[in-house]
Short mmCIF file of C-alpha atoms and ligand atoms in Angstrom, two decimals:
data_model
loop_
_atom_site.label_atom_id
_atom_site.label_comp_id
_atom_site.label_asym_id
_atom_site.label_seq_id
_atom_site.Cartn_x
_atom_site.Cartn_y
_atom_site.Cartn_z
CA UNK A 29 -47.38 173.29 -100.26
CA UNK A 30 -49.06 174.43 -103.66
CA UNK A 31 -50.67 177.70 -103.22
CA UNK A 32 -53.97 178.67 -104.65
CA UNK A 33 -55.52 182.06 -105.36
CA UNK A 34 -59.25 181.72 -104.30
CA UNK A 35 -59.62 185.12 -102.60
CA UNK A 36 -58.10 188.61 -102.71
CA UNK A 37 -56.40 187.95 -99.17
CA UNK A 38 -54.57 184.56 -99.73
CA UNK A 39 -51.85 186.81 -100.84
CA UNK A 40 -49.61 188.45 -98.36
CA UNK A 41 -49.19 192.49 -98.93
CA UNK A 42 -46.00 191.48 -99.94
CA UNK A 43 -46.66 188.52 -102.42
CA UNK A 44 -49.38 190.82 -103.94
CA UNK A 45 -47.06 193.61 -104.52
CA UNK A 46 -44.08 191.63 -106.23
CA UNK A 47 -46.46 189.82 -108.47
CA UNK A 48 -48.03 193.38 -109.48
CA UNK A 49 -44.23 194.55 -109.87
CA UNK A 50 -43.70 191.08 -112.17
CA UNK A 51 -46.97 192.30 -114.27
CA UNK A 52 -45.06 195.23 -114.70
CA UNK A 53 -42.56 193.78 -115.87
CA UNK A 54 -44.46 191.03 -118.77
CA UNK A 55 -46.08 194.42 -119.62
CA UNK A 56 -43.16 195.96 -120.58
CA UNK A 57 -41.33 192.93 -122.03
CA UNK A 58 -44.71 190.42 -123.15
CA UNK A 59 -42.75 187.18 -123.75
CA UNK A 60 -40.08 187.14 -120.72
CA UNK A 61 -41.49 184.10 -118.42
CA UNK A 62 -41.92 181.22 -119.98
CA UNK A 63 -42.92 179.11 -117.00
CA UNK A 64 -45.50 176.63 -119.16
CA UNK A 65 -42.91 175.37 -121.89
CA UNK A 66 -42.94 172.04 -122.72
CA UNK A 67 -45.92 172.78 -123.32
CA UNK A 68 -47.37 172.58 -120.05
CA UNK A 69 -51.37 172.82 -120.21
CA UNK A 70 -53.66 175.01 -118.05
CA UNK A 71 -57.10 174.13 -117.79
CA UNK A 72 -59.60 176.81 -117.56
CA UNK A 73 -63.48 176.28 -116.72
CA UNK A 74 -66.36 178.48 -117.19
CA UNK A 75 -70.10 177.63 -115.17
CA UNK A 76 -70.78 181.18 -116.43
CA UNK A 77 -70.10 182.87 -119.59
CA UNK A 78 -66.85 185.37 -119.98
CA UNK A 79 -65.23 187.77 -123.17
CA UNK A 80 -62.16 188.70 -121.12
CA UNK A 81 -61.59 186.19 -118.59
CA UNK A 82 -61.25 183.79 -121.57
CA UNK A 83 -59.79 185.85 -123.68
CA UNK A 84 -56.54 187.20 -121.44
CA UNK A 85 -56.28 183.41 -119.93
CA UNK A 86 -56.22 181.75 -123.52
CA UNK A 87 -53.90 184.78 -124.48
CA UNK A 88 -51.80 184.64 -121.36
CA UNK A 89 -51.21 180.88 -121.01
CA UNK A 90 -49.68 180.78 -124.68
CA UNK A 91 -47.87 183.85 -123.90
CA UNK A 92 -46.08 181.38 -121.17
CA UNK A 93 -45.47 179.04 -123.25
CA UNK A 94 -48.24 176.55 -122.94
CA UNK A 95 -51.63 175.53 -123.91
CA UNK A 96 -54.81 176.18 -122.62
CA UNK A 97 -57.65 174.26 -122.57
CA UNK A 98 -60.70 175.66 -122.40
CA UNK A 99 -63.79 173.72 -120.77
CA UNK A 100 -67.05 174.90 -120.53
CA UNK A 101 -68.98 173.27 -117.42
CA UNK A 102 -71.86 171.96 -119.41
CA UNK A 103 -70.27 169.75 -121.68
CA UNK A 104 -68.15 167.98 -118.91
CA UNK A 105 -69.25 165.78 -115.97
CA UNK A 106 -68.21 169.30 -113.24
CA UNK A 107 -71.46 170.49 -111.82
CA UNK A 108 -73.39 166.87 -112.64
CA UNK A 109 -71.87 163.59 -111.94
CA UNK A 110 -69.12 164.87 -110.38
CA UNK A 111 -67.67 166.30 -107.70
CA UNK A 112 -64.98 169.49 -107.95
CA UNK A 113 -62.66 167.78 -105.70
CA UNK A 114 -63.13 164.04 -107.99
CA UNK A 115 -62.58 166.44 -110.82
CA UNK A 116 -59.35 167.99 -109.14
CA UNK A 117 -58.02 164.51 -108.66
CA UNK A 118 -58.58 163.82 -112.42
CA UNK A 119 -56.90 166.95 -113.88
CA UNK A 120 -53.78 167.60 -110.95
CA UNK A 121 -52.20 164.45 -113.23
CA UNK A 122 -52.36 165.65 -116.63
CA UNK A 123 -52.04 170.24 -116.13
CA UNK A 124 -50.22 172.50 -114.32
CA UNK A 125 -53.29 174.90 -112.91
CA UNK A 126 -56.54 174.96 -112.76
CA UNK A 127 -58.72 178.26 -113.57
CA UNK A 128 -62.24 178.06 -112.77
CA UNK A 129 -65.21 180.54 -112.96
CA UNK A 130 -67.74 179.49 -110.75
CA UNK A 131 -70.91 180.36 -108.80
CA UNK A 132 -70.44 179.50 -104.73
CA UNK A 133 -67.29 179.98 -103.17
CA UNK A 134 -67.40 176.64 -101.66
CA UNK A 135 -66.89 174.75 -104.75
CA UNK A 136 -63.18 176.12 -105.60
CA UNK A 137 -62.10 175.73 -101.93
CA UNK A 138 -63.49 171.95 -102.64
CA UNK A 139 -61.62 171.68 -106.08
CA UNK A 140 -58.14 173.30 -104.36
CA UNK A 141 -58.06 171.20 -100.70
CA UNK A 142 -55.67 168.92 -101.17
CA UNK A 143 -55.03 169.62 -105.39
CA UNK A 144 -51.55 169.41 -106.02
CA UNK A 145 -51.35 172.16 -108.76
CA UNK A 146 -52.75 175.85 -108.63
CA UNK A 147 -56.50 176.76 -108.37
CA UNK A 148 -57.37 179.88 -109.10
CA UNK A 149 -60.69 181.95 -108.81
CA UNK A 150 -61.73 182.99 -111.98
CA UNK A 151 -64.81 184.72 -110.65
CA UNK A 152 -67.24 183.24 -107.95
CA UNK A 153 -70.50 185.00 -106.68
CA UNK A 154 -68.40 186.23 -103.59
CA UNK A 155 -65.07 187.24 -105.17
CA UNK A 156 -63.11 188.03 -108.55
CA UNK A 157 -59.07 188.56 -107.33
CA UNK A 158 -58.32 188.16 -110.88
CA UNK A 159 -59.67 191.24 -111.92
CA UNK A 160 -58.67 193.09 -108.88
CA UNK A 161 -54.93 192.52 -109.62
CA UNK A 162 -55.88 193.68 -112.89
CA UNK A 163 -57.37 196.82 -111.15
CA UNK A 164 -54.51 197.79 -109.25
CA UNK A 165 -52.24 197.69 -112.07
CA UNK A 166 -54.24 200.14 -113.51
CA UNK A 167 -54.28 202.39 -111.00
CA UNK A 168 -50.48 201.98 -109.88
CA UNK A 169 -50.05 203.26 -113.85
CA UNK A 170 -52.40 206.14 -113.02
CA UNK A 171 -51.45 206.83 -109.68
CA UNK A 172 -47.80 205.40 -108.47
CA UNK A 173 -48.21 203.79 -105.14
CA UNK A 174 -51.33 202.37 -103.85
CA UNK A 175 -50.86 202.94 -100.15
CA UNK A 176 -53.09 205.89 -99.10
CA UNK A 177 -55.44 205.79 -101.93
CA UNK A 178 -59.43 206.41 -101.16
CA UNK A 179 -61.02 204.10 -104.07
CA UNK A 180 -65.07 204.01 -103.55
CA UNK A 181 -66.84 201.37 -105.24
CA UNK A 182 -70.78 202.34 -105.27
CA UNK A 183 -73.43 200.29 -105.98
CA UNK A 184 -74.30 196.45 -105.33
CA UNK A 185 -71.55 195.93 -102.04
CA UNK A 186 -72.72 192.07 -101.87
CA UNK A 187 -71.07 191.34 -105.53
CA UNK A 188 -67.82 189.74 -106.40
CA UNK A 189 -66.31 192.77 -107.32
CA UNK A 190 -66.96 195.07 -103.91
CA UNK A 191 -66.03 192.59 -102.14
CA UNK A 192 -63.13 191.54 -103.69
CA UNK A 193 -62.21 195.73 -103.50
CA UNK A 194 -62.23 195.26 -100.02
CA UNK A 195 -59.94 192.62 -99.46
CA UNK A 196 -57.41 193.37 -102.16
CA UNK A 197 -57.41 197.08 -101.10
CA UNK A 198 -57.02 196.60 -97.76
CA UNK A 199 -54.11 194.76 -98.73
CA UNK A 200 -52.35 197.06 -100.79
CA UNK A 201 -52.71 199.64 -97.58
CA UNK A 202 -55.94 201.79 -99.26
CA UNK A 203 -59.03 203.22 -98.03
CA UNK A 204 -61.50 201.39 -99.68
CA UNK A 205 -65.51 202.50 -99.14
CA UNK A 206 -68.21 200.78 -100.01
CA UNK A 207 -71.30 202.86 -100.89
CA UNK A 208 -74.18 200.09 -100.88
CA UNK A 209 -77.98 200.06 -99.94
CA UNK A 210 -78.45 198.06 -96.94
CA UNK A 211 -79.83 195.19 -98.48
CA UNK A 212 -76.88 194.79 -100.67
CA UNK A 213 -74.06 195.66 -98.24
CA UNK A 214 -71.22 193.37 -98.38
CA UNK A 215 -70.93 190.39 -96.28
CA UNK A 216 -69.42 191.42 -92.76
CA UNK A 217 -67.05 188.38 -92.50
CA UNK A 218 -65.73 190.04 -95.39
CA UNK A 219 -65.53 193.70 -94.17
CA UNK A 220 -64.17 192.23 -90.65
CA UNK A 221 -61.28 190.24 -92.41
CA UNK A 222 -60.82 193.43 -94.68
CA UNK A 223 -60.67 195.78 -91.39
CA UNK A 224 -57.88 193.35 -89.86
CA UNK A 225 -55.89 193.40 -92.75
CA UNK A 226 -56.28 196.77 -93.13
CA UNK A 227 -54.81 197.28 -89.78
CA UNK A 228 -51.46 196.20 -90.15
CA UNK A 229 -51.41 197.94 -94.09
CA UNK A 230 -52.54 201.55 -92.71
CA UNK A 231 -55.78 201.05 -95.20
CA UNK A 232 -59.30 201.27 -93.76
CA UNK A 233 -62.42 199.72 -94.72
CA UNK A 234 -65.82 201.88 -94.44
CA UNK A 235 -69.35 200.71 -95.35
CA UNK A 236 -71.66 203.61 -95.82
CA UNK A 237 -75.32 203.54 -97.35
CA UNK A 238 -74.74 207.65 -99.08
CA UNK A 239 -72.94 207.35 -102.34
CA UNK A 240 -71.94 210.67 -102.13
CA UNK A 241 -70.16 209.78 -99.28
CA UNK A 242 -68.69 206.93 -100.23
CA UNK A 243 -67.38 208.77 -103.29
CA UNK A 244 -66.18 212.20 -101.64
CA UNK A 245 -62.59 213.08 -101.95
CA UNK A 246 -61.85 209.71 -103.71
CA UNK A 247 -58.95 208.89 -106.18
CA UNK A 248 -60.55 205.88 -107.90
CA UNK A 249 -64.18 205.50 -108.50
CA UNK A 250 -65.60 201.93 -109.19
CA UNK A 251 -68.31 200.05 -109.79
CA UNK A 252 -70.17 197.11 -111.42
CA UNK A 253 -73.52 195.84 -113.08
CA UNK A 254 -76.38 195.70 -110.56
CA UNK A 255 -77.33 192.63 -112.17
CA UNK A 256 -74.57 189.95 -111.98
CA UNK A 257 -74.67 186.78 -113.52
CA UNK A 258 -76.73 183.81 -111.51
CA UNK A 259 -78.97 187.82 -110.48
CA UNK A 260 -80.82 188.02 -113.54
CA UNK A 261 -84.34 187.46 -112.21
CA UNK A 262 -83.80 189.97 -109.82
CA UNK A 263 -83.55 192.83 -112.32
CA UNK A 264 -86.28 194.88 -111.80
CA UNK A 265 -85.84 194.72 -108.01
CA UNK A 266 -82.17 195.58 -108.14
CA UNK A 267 -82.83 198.28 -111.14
CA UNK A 268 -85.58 200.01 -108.64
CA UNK A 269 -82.74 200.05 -105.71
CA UNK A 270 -79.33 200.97 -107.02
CA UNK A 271 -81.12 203.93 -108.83
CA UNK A 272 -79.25 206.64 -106.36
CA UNK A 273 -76.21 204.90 -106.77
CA UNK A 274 -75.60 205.23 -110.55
CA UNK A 275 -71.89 207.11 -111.60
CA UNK A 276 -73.33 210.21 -113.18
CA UNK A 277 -71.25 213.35 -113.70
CA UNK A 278 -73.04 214.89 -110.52
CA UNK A 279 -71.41 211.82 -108.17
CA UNK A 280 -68.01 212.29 -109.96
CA UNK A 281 -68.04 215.95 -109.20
CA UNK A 282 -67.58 214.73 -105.27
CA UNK A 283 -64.53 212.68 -105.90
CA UNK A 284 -61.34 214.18 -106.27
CA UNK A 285 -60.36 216.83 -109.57
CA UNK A 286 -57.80 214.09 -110.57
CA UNK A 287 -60.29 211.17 -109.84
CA UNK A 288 -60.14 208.02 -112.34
CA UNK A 289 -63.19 205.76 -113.21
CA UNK A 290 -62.87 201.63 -113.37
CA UNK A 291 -65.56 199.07 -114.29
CA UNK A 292 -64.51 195.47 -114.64
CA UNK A 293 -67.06 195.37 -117.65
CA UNK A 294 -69.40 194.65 -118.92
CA UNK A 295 -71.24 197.34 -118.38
CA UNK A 296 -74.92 198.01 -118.36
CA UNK A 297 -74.77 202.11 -119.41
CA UNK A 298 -77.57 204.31 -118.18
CA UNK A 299 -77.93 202.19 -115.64
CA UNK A 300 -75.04 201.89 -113.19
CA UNK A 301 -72.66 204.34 -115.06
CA UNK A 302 -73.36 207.18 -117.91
CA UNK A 303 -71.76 207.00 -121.13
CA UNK A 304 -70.38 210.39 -120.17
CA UNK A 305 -68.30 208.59 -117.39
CA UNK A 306 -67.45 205.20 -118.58
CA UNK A 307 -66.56 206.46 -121.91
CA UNK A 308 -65.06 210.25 -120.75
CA UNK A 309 -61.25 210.85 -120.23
CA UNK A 310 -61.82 209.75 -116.71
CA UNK A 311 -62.52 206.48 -117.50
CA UNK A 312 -59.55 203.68 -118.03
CA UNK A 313 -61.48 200.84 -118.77
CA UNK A 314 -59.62 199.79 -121.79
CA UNK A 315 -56.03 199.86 -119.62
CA UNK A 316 -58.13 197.83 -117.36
CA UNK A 317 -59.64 195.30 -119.64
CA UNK A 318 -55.95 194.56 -121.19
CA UNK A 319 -53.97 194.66 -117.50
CA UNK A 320 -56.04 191.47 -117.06
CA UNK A 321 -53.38 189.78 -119.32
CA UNK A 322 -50.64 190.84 -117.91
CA UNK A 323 -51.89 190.55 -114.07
CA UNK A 324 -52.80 186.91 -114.69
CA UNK A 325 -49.43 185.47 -116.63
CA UNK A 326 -47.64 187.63 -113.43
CA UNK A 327 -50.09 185.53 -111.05
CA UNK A 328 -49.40 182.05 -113.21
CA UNK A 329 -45.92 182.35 -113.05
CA UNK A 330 -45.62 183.21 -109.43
CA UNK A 331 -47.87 180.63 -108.46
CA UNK A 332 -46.23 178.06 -110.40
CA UNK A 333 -42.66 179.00 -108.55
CA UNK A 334 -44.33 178.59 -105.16
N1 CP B 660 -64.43 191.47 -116.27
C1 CP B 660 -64.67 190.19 -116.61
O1 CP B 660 -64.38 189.26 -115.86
O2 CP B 660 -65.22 190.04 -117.84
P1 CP B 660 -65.73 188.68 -118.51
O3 CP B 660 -67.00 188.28 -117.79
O4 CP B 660 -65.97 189.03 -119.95
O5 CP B 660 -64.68 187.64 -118.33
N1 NVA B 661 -70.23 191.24 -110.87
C1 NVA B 661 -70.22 190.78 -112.24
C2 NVA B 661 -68.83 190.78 -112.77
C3 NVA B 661 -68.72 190.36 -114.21
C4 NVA B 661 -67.31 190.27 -114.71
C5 NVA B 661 -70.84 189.40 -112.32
O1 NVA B 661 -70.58 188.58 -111.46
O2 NVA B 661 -71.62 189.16 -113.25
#
């Protein structure tokens, strides 16, 4: 059965850790797996724009030996005359995955029932694994094993990227907190499904409206725009109400002395981080921003041996 990747938790514990421990490894040695010679291509969609998604899956795919082939949503029939699973049928004959950024969730579970190559979730409005394994390459370089780790993400706990903390953390066996006003706390099918995975990793999911709470005793502290992309005419509402959550030197001073700063970037500075943090010696943003290549030719290869 071809296996897609169109949430944090549609990878076991144990698939997510070897394919972090297989990043590790095309880190180390860049040009080892060569799973798309021939060349094999990989198509890669974008409803929304993207610096590093494109760059790192352009980068990545030729890395593996094959070509990419970028397609941006507007100038093809996806999103007008036709369907993502009509569009699936189309491109399952001619590439060996398909990467999409999208907007609802829905769609890529429509493009990847019953495609016979890879989907994967390139960032939705409800999730963005990519990034995540990204993340927690970073911090396994910081920080050795992820079991046990506290990592609070503050700020907008509805978006992609908090929610996507709370599956993928849960998964790895870590504490993850969300520190979110209650209009923008994350979904709670999400924190339930995080909470039962977290069960059988030893991790813990925790929603709590303080930010200082979220963020006390923490090893990692995340977060993200307020404004994410399909938000933008909500600005000055979201601006007004993430105010107390913003990443200041006063809310790092509650994690831990050793704590580490991630943003999936772009970031909106002054706003939901200070240039003090996201550009301080806590910050690893630039580790970050690169693991994305590496994460994602570890994910293409494993999911094109499964
Ligand atoms: N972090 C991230 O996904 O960045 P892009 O929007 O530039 O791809
Ligand atoms: N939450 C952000 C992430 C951008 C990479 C957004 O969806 O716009």
């Amino acid at each position: 059965m071809t296996r897609h990747f169109l949430r944090d938790d549609d990878l076991s514990p144990a698939e997510q850790s070897a394919i972090l421990d297989l990043a590790v490894t095309l880190k180390a040695d860049r040009y080892q797996a060569r799973p798309l010679e021939g060349p094999q291509t990989v198509a890669v969609i974008f409803d929304k724009s993207s610096t590093r998604t494109r760059v790192s899956f352009a980068v990545g795919i030729a890395d593996l030996g094959g070509v990419p082939l970028i397609i941006a949503t507007a100038s093809s029939q996806l999103g007008g005359k036709e369907t993502p699973s009509d569009t699936a049928r189309v491109l399952e004959r001619q590439v060996a995955a398909i990467v999409w950024r999208t907007y609802a969730q829905v769609g890529l579970e429509q493009m990847a029932e019953g495609a016979l190559v890879p989907v994967v979730n390139a960032l939705s409005d409800d999730f963005h694994p990519c990034q995540l394994l990204a993340d927690l390459l970073t911090i396994r370089e910081q920080k050795g094993d992820l079991k046990g780790l506290t990592v609070a993400f503050v700020g907008d706990g509805r978006c992609n990227m908090a929610q996507s903390y709370l599956l993928a953390g849960a998964t790895a066996g870590m504490h993850v907190r969300i520190g979110a006003p209650t209009e923008f706390a994350p979904d709670a099918a999400v924190v339930a499904d995080a909470e039962r995975i977290a069960s059988s990793t030893g991790g813990s999911a925790l929603v709590v409206t303080d930010a200082v709470e979220a963020v006390s005793g923490a090893d990692i502290v995340v977060t993200d725009t307020w404004v994410s992309m399909g938000k933008e005419d909500e600005k000055a509402h979201r601006v007004a109400t993430f105010g107390s959550y913003k990443v200041d030197q006063a809310l790092m001073a509650h994690a831990d002395d050793e704590a580490i700063f991630l943003h999936c970037l772009p970031a909106d500075r002054g706003y939901e981080v200070e240039a003090d943090v996201i550009d301080g010696p806590r910050s690893v943003i630039w580790d970050e921003a690169e693991n994305r290549l590496h994460a994602q030719k570890a994910l293409l290869t494993w999911l094109l041996s499964h």
